[in-house]
Amino acid sequence: MSCKVVLAQGISVSYREELKNTIKSRNIRPKLVGFLANEDPAAAKYAEWTAKTCAETGVEFELRTCARNDLEDKIIEANQDTGVHGIMVYYPVFGDRQDQYLQNVVDVSKDVEGLHHKYVYNMYHNIRFLDEAKTKKCIIPCTPLGLVKVMEYVGVYNGILPHGNRLHGRVVTIINRSEIVGRPLAALLANDGARVYSVDINGIQEFHRGVGLQLKKHEVTETTLKVEDVLPLSDVVITGVPSPSYKVPSNLIRDGAVCINFSTFKNFDGEEIKKKAAIYVPAVGKVTVAMLERNLNGGTES
Ligand code: NAD
């Protein structure tokens, strides 16, 4: 078996070092406030990781817990506090459209998660800066951004191509089309030039900028394809199915593919996938947190 297993810890090191140095040189300790207004153990775990990583890189992190009905007022308070540089909320809070409303209550200049409508719109429309002078980068949501960084790290992005086209020719399957991770990720990768098959429980959509990347931003088309059609074509397979029983059929994975799992559950059979994949990334959580801090410090490169 020649599969290389790449751990998120290793990928996040260079970003954490870069952040540490930037923070030191600026002489201002940035403050990130995280709001926890649910009882979700996964959210508590994520908060714990955030606190740990922030302590390592020199970011001041304050976790504020509150009742969900008080959250809006608490966010407004933090928006107005000049001592707070970044705000994040552990979702789901209400688990419906009210969460979307709260994402837009966070001031756009303090949104480190890239969930404000302005950022979401710009991401889908491949608009990379907030201003015409291109000085303020748009914030990209942390998990999709973390997955982009994982793909850069393992060499899926081709550095000799211009920025914005570096996935030209790559075929990627993403098994998850949630609004938080899968759909924005499909858009980002397609905007960077990939042909993306976006799989959810109802079917498969294709995200692509057309032959020769003739379009400025990706288009989405419905397909009648099945997972068994797209997996053998894919250079990269990314999974985020929130179920302990779900396993990607390893026999359908292309020999030498890059396989990345961001679900809390192991969507690949660890032993089987190592017989097929060239690179296997079993989890990405630590890279996500590094991206959160990077967003706090002024945006992203890609
Ligand atoms: P979600 O429930 O909102 O979305 C799940 C997606 O998977 C949906 O698009 C659904 O259609 C699809 N899906 C489910 N079963 C499927 C199947 N059998 N075949 C094909 N598609 C299927 O979940 P989410 O918020 O996107 O989170 C997904 C997982 O990722 C969870 O385990 C979550 O904890 C994890 N997550 C990890 C990070 C990180 O940084 N590591 C960040 C966010 C979420």
Coordinates of C-alpha atoms and ligand atoms in Angstrom, one line a residue:
M1 CA 0.0 0.0 0.0
S2 CA 1.6 3.3 -1.0
C3 CA -1.2 5.6 0.2
K4 CA 0.0 8.7 2.1
V5 CA -2.1 9.6 5.0
V6 CA -2.0 13.3 5.6
L7 CA -3.2 14.7 9.0
A8 CA -4.9 18.1 9.5
Q9 CA -2.5 18.9 12.3
G10 CA 0.5 18.9 9.9
I11 CA -1.4 21.0 7.4
S12 CA -2.4 23.6 9.9
V13 CA 1.1 24.1 11.3
S14 CA 2.3 26.5 8.6
Y15 CA -0.9 28.6 8.8
R16 CA -0.6 28.8 12.6
E17 CA 3.1 29.8 12.4
E18 CA 2.3 32.5 9.8
L19 CA -0.5 33.8 12.1
K20 CA 1.7 33.8 15.1
N21 CA 4.3 35.9 13.3
T22 CA 1.7 38.4 11.9
I23 CA 0.1 38.9 15.3
K24 CA 3.5 39.5 16.9
S25 CA 4.6 42.0 14.3
R26 CA 1.3 44.0 14.5
N27 CA 1.6 44.5 18.3
I28 CA -2.2 44.3 18.7
R29 CA -3.7 41.1 20.1
P30 CA -6.9 40.4 18.1
K31 CA -9.9 39.4 20.0
L32 CA -12.3 36.8 18.8
V33 CA -15.7 36.2 20.5
G34 CA -17.5 32.9 20.1
F35 CA -21.2 32.6 21.0
L36 CA -22.5 29.3 22.2
A37 CA -26.3 29.2 22.4
N38 CA -27.0 25.5 21.9
E39 CA -26.5 22.3 23.7
D40 CA -24.7 20.5 20.8
P41 CA -21.7 18.6 22.0
A42 CA -20.0 19.0 18.6
A43 CA -20.3 22.8 19.0
A44 CA -18.8 22.6 22.5
K45 CA -15.9 20.5 21.0
Y46 CA -15.4 23.0 18.2
A47 CA -15.3 25.8 20.8
E48 CA -12.7 23.9 22.8
W49 CA -10.5 23.5 19.7
T50 CA -10.9 27.2 18.9
A51 CA -9.8 28.2 22.4
K52 CA -6.8 25.9 22.2
T53 CA -5.6 27.0 18.8
C54 CA -6.2 30.7 19.7
A55 CA -4.1 30.4 22.8
E56 CA -1.3 28.9 20.7
T57 CA -1.3 31.6 18.1
G58 CA -1.8 34.6 20.3
V59 CA -5.4 35.4 19.5
E60 CA -7.5 36.4 22.6
F61 CA -10.6 34.1 22.5
E62 CA -13.6 34.6 24.7
L63 CA -16.5 32.1 24.7
R64 CA -19.8 33.7 25.6
T65 CA -22.7 31.4 26.4
C66 CA -26.2 32.6 26.4
A67 CA -29.9 31.6 25.9
R68 CA -30.7 31.5 22.2
N69 CA -33.4 34.2 22.6
D70 CA -30.7 36.6 23.9
L71 CA -28.2 35.9 21.1
E72 CA -29.3 38.7 18.8
D73 CA -28.8 41.4 21.5
K74 CA -25.4 39.8 22.5
I75 CA -24.2 39.9 18.9
I76 CA -25.2 43.6 18.5
E77 CA -23.3 44.4 21.7
A78 CA -20.2 42.7 20.3
N79 CA -20.7 44.5 16.9
Q80 CA -20.5 47.8 18.8
D81 CA -17.6 46.9 21.0
T82 CA -14.4 48.3 19.4
G83 CA -12.3 45.8 21.5
V84 CA -13.9 42.9 19.6
H85 CA -12.3 42.2 16.2
G86 CA -14.1 39.0 15.2
I87 CA -17.4 37.3 16.0
M88 CA -18.5 33.7 15.4
V89 CA -21.6 31.8 16.4
Y90 CA -21.8 28.0 16.9
Y91 CA -24.6 26.9 14.7
P92 CA -27.3 25.5 14.6
V93 CA -29.0 27.7 17.1
F94 CA -32.6 27.6 16.0
G95 CA -31.9 25.3 13.1
D96 CA -34.1 27.2 10.7
R97 CA -34.2 30.5 8.8
Q98 CA -33.7 32.4 12.1
D99 CA -30.1 31.2 12.0
Q100 CA -29.7 32.8 8.5
Y101 CA -31.1 36.0 10.0
L102 CA -28.5 35.9 12.8
Q103 CA -25.7 35.4 10.3
N104 CA -26.6 38.7 8.9
V105 CA -26.9 40.5 12.3
V106 CA -23.1 39.9 12.7
D107 CA -21.4 43.1 11.3
V108 CA -19.8 42.3 8.0
S109 CA -16.4 43.7 9.2
K110 CA -16.4 41.3 12.1
D111 CA -17.7 38.2 10.4
V112 CA -14.8 35.6 10.5
E113 CA -17.0 32.8 9.3
G114 CA -17.9 34.4 5.9
L115 CA -21.6 33.6 6.5
H116 CA -22.9 37.2 6.0
H117 CA -25.0 37.4 2.8
K118 CA -22.5 39.9 1.2
Y119 CA -19.7 37.3 1.5
V120 CA -21.9 34.4 0.5
Y121 CA -23.2 36.3 -2.6
N122 CA -19.6 37.3 -3.6
M123 CA -18.4 33.8 -3.2
Y124 CA -21.0 32.3 -5.5
H125 CA -20.4 35.1 -8.0
N126 CA -16.6 34.7 -7.9
I127 CA -16.1 38.3 -6.6
R128 CA -12.9 38.1 -4.6
F129 CA -12.6 41.6 -3.1
L130 CA -15.0 43.9 -1.2
D131 CA -13.7 47.1 -2.9
E132 CA -12.7 48.1 -6.4
A133 CA -9.1 48.9 -5.4
K134 CA -8.9 45.2 -4.3
T135 CA -7.5 45.9 -0.9
K136 CA -10.2 44.1 1.2
K137 CA -10.4 40.4 0.5
C138 CA -13.8 38.7 0.8
I139 CA -14.1 36.3 3.7
I140 CA -14.7 32.7 2.6
P141 CA -16.5 30.2 5.0
C142 CA -13.9 28.4 7.2
T143 CA -14.6 24.7 6.4
P144 CA -14.8 25.2 2.6
L145 CA -11.7 27.4 2.8
G146 CA -9.9 24.8 4.9
L147 CA -10.7 22.2 2.3
V148 CA -9.3 24.4 -0.4
K149 CA -6.1 24.7 1.7
V150 CA -6.0 20.9 2.2
M151 CA -6.2 20.5 -1.6
E152 CA -3.4 23.1 -2.1
Y153 CA -1.2 21.3 0.5
V154 CA -1.5 17.9 -1.1
G155 CA -0.8 19.3 -4.6
V156 CA -4.2 19.2 -6.3
Y157 CA -3.9 22.9 -7.1
N158 CA -1.5 23.3 -10.0
G159 CA 0.8 26.2 -9.1
I160 CA 2.0 26.9 -12.7
L161 CA -1.5 27.9 -13.7
P162 CA -2.7 31.5 -12.9
H163 CA -4.6 32.0 -9.6
G164 CA -8.3 31.3 -10.1
N165 CA -7.6 28.6 -12.8
R166 CA -5.5 26.2 -10.8
L167 CA -8.0 23.4 -10.8
H168 CA -8.5 23.4 -14.6
G169 CA -8.8 19.8 -15.7
R170 CA -9.4 18.3 -12.2
V171 CA -12.6 16.3 -11.5
V172 CA -13.9 16.5 -8.0
T173 CA -16.8 14.6 -6.3
I174 CA -18.2 16.2 -3.1
I175 CA -20.7 14.0 -1.2
N176 CA -22.6 16.6 0.8
R177 CA -24.4 19.7 -0.5
S178 CA -25.2 21.5 2.7
E179 CA -25.4 25.3 2.7
I180 CA -22.6 25.4 5.3
V181 CA -20.0 23.2 3.5
G182 CA -20.9 21.2 0.4
R183 CA -22.6 23.8 -1.9
P184 CA -20.1 26.6 -1.2
L185 CA -17.2 24.2 -1.6
A186 CA -18.6 23.0 -5.0
A187 CA -18.8 26.7 -6.1
L188 CA -15.3 27.6 -4.9
L189 CA -13.7 24.6 -6.6
A190 CA -15.6 25.1 -9.8
N191 CA -14.7 28.9 -9.8
D192 CA -11.1 27.8 -9.5
G193 CA -11.6 25.7 -12.6
A194 CA -12.6 22.2 -11.5
R195 CA -15.5 20.1 -12.8
V196 CA -17.4 19.3 -9.7
Y197 CA -20.0 16.6 -9.1
S198 CA -22.0 17.7 -6.1
V199 CA -23.8 14.7 -4.6
D200 CA -26.7 14.8 -2.1
I201 CA -29.4 12.4 -1.1
N202 CA -31.5 13.5 -4.0
G203 CA -29.1 13.4 -6.9
I204 CA -26.0 14.9 -8.5
Q205 CA -25.4 18.4 -9.9
E206 CA -22.5 19.5 -11.9
F207 CA -20.7 22.8 -11.2
H208 CA -18.3 24.0 -14.0
R209 CA -17.0 27.0 -15.8
G210 CA -17.3 25.3 -19.2
V211 CA -14.8 24.0 -21.7
G212 CA -11.6 26.1 -21.6
L213 CA -13.0 27.9 -18.5
Q214 CA -14.8 30.2 -20.9
L215 CA -17.2 31.4 -18.1
K216 CA -16.2 33.9 -15.4
K217 CA -18.1 32.0 -12.8
H218 CA -19.4 28.5 -12.5
E219 CA -22.7 27.2 -13.9
V220 CA -24.8 24.5 -12.3
T221 CA -26.6 21.8 -14.2
E222 CA -28.8 18.9 -13.0
T223 CA -27.6 15.5 -14.1
T224 CA -29.0 12.0 -14.1
L225 CA -25.7 10.6 -13.0
K226 CA -25.2 8.2 -10.1
V227 CA -22.4 8.0 -7.6
E228 CA -21.1 4.9 -9.4
D229 CA -20.7 7.0 -12.6
V230 CA -18.8 9.9 -11.0
L231 CA -16.5 8.2 -8.5
P232 CA -14.4 6.4 -11.1
L233 CA -13.9 9.7 -13.0
S234 CA -12.8 11.7 -10.0
D235 CA -9.3 12.8 -9.2
V236 CA -10.5 14.0 -5.7
V237 CA -13.4 12.7 -3.6
I238 CA -14.5 14.8 -0.6
T239 CA -17.1 13.4 1.8
G240 CA -19.2 15.0 4.5
V241 CA -22.0 12.6 5.3
P242 CA -23.2 13.0 8.9
S243 CA -23.9 9.3 9.5
P244 CA -21.8 6.6 11.2
S245 CA -23.0 3.9 8.8
Y246 CA -22.3 5.6 5.5
K247 CA -19.2 4.4 3.7
V248 CA -18.0 5.4 0.2
P249 CA -17.7 2.3 -1.9
S250 CA -13.8 2.0 -2.1
N251 CA -14.1 -0.3 -5.2
L252 CA -15.4 2.7 -7.2
I253 CA -12.6 5.1 -6.2
R254 CA -10.1 5.8 -9.0
D255 CA -6.6 4.3 -8.5
G256 CA -4.4 7.1 -7.2
A257 CA -7.3 9.5 -6.2
V258 CA -7.1 12.0 -3.3
C259 CA -9.7 11.2 -0.7
I260 CA -10.7 13.7 2.0
N261 CA -13.3 13.3 4.8
F262 CA -14.7 16.3 6.7
S263 CA -17.6 14.5 8.4
T264 CA -17.3 13.8 12.1
F265 CA -17.8 10.2 11.1
K266 CA -15.4 8.1 9.0
N267 CA -17.0 8.1 5.6
F268 CA -14.2 6.0 4.1
D269 CA -13.2 2.5 5.3
G270 CA -9.7 3.4 6.5
E271 CA -8.0 0.1 5.4
E272 CA -9.8 -0.3 2.1
I273 CA -9.2 3.3 1.0
K274 CA -5.5 3.0 1.6
K275 CA -5.4 0.3 -1.0
K276 CA -6.7 2.7 -3.7
A277 CA -6.0 6.3 -2.8
A278 CA -2.7 8.1 -3.3
I279 CA -3.5 10.5 -0.6
Y280 CA -6.0 10.1 2.3
V281 CA -7.0 12.9 4.6
P282 CA -9.2 11.4 7.4
A283 CA -10.3 14.7 9.0
V284 CA -9.9 18.4 8.6
G285 CA -11.1 20.1 11.8
K286 CA -7.8 21.6 12.8
V287 CA -7.4 23.3 9.4
T288 CA -10.9 24.8 9.8
V289 CA -10.0 26.5 13.1
A290 CA -6.7 27.8 11.5
M291 CA -8.8 29.4 8.7
L292 CA -11.1 31.0 11.3
E293 CA -8.1 32.7 12.8
R294 CA -6.8 33.6 9.4
N295 CA -10.1 35.2 8.5
L296 CA -9.8 37.2 11.8
N297 CA -6.5 38.6 10.6
G298 CA -7.7 40.0 7.3
G299 CA -9.0 37.6 4.7
T300 CA -7.7 35.0 2.4
E301 CA -5.4 34.4 -0.5
S302 CA -7.6 32.4 -2.8
Ligands
NAD1 P1 -26.0 18.5 6.8 O1 -26.8 17.5 7.5 O2 -26.4 19.9 6.7 O3 -25.7 18.0 5.3 C1 -25.4 16.7 4.9 C2 -25.3 16.6 3.4 O4 -24.9 15.3 3.1 C3 -26.6 16.9 2.7 O5 -26.3 17.6 1.5 C4 -27.1 15.5 2.4 O6 -28.0 15.5 1.2 C5 -25.9 14.7 2.1 N1 -26.0 13.3 2.4 C6 -26.4 12.7 3.5 N2 -26.5 11.4 3.3 C7 -26.1 11.1 2.1 C8 -25.9 10.0 1.3 N3 -26.1 8.8 1.8 N4 -25.5 10.1 0.0 C9 -25.2 11.3 -0.5 N5 -25.3 12.4 0.2 C10 -25.8 12.4 1.5 O7 -24.5 18.4 7.5 P2 -23.3 19.5 7.4 O8 -23.5 20.6 8.3 O9 -22.8 19.7 6.0 O10 -22.2 18.5 8.2 C11 -21.8 17.3 7.6 C12 -20.7 16.7 8.5 O11 -19.6 17.5 8.4 C13 -21.1 16.5 9.9 O12 -20.5 15.3 10.4 C14 -20.4 17.7 10.6 O13 -20.1 17.5 11.9 C15 -19.2 17.8 9.7 N6 -18.6 19.2 9.7 C16 -17.2 19.3 9.8 C17 -16.6 20.5 9.8 C18 -15.1 20.5 9.9 O14 -14.5 21.6 9.9 N7 -14.5 19.4 10.0 C19 -17.4 21.6 9.6 C20 -18.7 21.5 9.4 C21 -19.3 20.3 9.4

